[in-house]
PDB file of C-alpha atoms in Angstrom:
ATOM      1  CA  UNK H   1     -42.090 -44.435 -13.020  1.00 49.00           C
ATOM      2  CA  UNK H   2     -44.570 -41.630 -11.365  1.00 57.00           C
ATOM      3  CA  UNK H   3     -43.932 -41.178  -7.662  1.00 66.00           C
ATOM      4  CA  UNK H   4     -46.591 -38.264  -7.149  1.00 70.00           C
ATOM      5  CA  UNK H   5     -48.777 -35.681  -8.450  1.00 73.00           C
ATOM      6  CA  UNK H   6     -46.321 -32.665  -8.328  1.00 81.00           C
ATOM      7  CA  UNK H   7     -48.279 -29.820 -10.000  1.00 89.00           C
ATOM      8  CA  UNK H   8     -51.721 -29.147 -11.071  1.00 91.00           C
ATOM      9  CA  UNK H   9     -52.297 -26.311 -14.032  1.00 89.00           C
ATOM     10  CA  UNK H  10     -54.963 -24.607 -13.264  1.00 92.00           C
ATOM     11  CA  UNK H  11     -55.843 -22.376 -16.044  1.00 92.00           C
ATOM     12  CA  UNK H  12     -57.418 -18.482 -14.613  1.00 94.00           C
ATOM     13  CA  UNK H  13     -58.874 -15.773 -16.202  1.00 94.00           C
ATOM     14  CA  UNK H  14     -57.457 -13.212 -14.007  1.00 96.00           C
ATOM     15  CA  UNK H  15     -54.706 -14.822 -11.791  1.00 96.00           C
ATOM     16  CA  UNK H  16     -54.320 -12.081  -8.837  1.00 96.00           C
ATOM     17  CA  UNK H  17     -57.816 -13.013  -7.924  1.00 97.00           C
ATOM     18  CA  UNK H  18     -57.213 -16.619  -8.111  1.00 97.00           C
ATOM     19  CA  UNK H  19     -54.143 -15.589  -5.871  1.00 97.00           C
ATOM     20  CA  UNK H  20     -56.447 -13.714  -3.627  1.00 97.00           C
ATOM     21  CA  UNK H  21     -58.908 -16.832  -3.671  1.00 97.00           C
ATOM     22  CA  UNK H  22     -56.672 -19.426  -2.863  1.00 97.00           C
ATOM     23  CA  UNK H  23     -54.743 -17.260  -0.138  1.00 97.00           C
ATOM     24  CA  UNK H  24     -57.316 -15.622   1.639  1.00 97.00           C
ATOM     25  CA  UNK H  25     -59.693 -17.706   1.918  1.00 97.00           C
ATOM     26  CA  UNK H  26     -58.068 -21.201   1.879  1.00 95.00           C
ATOM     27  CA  UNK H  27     -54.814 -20.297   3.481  1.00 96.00           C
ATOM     28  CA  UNK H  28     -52.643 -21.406   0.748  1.00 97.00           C
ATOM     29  CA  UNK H  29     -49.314 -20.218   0.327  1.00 96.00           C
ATOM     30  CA  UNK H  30     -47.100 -18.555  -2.891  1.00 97.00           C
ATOM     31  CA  UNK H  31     -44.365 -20.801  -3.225  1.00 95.00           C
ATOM     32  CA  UNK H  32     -42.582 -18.958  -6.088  1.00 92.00           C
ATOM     33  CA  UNK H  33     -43.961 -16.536  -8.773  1.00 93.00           C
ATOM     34  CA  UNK H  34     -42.111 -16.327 -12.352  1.00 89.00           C
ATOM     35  CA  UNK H  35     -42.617 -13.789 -15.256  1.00 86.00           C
ATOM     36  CA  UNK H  36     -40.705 -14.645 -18.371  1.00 81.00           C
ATOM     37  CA  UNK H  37     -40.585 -11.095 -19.492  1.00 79.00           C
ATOM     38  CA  UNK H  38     -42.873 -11.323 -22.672  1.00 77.00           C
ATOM     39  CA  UNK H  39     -46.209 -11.314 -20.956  1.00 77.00           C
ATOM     40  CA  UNK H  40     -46.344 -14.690 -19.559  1.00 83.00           C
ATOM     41  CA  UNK H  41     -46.649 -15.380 -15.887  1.00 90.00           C
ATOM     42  CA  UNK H  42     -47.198 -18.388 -13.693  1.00 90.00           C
ATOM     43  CA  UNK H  43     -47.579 -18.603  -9.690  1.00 95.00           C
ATOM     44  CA  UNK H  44     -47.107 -21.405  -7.431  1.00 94.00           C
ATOM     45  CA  UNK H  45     -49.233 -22.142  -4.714  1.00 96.00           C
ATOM     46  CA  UNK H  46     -49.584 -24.833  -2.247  1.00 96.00           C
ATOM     47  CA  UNK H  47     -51.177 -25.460   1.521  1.00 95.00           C
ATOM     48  CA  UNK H  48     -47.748 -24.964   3.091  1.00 91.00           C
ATOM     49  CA  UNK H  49     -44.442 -24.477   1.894  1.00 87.00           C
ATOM     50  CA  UNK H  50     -43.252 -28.107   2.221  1.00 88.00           C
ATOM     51  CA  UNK H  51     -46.139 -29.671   0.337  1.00 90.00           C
ATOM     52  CA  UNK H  52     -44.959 -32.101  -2.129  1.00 88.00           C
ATOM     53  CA  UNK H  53     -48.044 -31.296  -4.438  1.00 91.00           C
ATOM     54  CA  UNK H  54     -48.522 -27.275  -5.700  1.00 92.00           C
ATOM     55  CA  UNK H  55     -50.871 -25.611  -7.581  1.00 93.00           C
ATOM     56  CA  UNK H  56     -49.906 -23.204 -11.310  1.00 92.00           C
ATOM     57  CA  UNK H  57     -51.889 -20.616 -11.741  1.00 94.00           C
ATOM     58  CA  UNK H  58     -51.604 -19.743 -15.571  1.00 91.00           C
ATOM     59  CA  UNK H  59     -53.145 -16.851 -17.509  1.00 92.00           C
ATOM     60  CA  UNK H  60     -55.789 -18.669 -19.819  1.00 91.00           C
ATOM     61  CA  UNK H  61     -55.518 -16.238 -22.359  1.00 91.00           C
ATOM     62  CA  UNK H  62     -51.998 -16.190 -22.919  1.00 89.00           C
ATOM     63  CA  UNK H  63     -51.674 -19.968 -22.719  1.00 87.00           C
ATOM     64  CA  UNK H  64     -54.343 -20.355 -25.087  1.00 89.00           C
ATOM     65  CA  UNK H  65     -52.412 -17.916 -27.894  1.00 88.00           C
ATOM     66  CA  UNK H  66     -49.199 -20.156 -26.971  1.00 83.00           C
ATOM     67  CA  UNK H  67     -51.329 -23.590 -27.419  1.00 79.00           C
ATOM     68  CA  UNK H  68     -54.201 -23.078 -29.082  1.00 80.00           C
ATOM     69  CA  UNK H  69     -54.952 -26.650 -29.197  1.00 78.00           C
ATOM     70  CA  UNK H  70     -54.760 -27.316 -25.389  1.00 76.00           C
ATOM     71  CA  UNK H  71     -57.756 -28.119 -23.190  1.00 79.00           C
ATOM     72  CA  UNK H  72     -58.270 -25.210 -21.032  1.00 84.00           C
ATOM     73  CA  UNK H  73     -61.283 -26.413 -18.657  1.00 81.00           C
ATOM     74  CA  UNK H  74     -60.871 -26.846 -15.336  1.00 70.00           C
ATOM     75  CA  UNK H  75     -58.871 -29.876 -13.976  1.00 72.00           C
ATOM     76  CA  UNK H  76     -60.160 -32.436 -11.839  1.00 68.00           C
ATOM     77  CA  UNK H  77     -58.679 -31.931  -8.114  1.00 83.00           C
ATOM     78  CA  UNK H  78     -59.657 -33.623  -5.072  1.00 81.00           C
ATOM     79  CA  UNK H  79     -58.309 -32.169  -1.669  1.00 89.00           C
ATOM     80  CA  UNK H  80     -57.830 -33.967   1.729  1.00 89.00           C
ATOM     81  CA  UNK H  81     -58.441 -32.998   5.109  1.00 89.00           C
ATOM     82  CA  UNK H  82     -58.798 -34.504   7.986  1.00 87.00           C
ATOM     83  CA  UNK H  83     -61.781 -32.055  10.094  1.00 91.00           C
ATOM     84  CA  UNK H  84     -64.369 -31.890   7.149  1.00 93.00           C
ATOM     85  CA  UNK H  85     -66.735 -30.256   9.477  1.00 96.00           C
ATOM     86  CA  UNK H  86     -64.262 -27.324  10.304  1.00 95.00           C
ATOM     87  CA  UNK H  87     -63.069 -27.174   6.785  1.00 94.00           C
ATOM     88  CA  UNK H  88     -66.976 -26.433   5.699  1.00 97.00           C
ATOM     89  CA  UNK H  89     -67.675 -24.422   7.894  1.00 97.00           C
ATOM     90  CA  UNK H  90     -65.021 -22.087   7.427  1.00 95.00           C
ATOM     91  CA  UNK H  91     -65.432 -21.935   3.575  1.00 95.00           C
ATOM     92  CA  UNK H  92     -69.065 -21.156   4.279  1.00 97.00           C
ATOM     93  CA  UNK H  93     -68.514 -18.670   6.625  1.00 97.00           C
ATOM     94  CA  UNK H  94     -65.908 -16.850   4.047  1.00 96.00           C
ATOM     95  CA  UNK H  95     -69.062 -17.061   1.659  1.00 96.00           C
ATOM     96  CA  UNK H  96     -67.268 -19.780  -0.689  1.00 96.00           C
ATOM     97  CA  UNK H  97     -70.046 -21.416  -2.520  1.00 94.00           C
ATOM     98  CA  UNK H  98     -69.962 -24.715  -0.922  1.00 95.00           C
ATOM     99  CA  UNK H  99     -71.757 -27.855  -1.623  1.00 93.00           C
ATOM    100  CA  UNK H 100     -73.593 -30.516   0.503  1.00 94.00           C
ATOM    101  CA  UNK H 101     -71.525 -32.585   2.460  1.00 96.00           C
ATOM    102  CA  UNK H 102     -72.096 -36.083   0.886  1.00 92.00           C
ATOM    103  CA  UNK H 103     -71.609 -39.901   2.263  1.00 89.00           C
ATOM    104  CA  UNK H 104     -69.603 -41.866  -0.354  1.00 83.00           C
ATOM    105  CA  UNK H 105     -68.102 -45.105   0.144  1.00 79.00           C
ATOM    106  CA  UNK H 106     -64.416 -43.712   0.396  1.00 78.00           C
ATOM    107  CA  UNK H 107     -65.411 -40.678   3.192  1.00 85.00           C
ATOM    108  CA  UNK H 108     -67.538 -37.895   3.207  1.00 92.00           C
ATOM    109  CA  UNK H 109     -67.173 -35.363   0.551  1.00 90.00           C
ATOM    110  CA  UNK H 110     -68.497 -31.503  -0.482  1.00 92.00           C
ATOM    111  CA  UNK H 111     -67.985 -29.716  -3.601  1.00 89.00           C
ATOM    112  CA  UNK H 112     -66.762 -25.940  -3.409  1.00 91.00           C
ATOM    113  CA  UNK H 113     -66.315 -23.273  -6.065  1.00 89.00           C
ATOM    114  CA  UNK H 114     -63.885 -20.927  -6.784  1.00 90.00           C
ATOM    115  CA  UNK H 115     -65.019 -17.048  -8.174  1.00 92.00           C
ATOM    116  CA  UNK H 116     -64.779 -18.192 -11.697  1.00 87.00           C
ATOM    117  CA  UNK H 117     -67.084 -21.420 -11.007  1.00 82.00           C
ATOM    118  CA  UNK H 118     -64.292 -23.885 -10.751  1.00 83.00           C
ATOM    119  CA  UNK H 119     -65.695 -26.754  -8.965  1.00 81.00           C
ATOM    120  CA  UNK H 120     -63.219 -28.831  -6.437  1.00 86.00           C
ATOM    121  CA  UNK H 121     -63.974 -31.566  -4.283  1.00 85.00           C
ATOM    122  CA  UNK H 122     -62.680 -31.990  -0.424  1.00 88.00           C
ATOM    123  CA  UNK H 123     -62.848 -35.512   0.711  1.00 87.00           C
ATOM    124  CA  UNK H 124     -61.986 -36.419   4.799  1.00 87.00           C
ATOM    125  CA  UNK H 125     -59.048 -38.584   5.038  1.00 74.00           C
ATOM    126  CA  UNK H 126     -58.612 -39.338   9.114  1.00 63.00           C
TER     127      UNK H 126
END
């Protein structure tokens, strides 16, 4: 049985900028970094060090000369927080392409985008 989401593959052109990205601007945190020796590289990142759900940051390239047949486009993530407001604000302010903040039935919502045009969603959960 599936207790929880425990990593997300998140498939990157050039994967010190998407370390850069999700660092500097959205305070995440490496958890680990790995390099098997023969070119292929993955790095672990996550909002804190005890979060129970983290973030892979693969090389697309190499991972699609390993599996050609894999689905490289971006996964679907949705991200929690409980100060929406704050949240947009700051990722505007760091000139993170941001969305408008939307009403759904479940909370409010925005849309933001990575440097590669990755779209993620933030929903408020209070």
């Amino acid at each position: 049985m599936i207790s929880q989401v425990g990593q997300i593959m998140l498939y990157v052109n050039n994967q010190d900028e998407a370390v850069n990205f999700w660092t500097e601007k959205l305070g995440f945190t490496v958890i680990s970094e790995e390099d098997n020796g023969q070119g292929m590289r993955w790095i672990e990142i996550a909002p804190s060090k005890g979060a129970q759900t983290s973030i892979v940051l693969h090389n697309k390239e190499m991972v699609a000369k390993m599996q050609p047949g894999l689905n490289l486009g971006t996964p679907s993530l949705m991200f929690f927080t409980e100060n929406l407001d704050q949240l947009y604000s700051d990722l505007s302010n760091k000139q993170v392409k941001v969305g408008k903040i939307v009403n759904m039935p479940s909370g409010r919502v925005f849309n933001f985008a990575d440097d590669e045009e990755n779209y993620f969603a933030v929903m408020e959960k209070k």
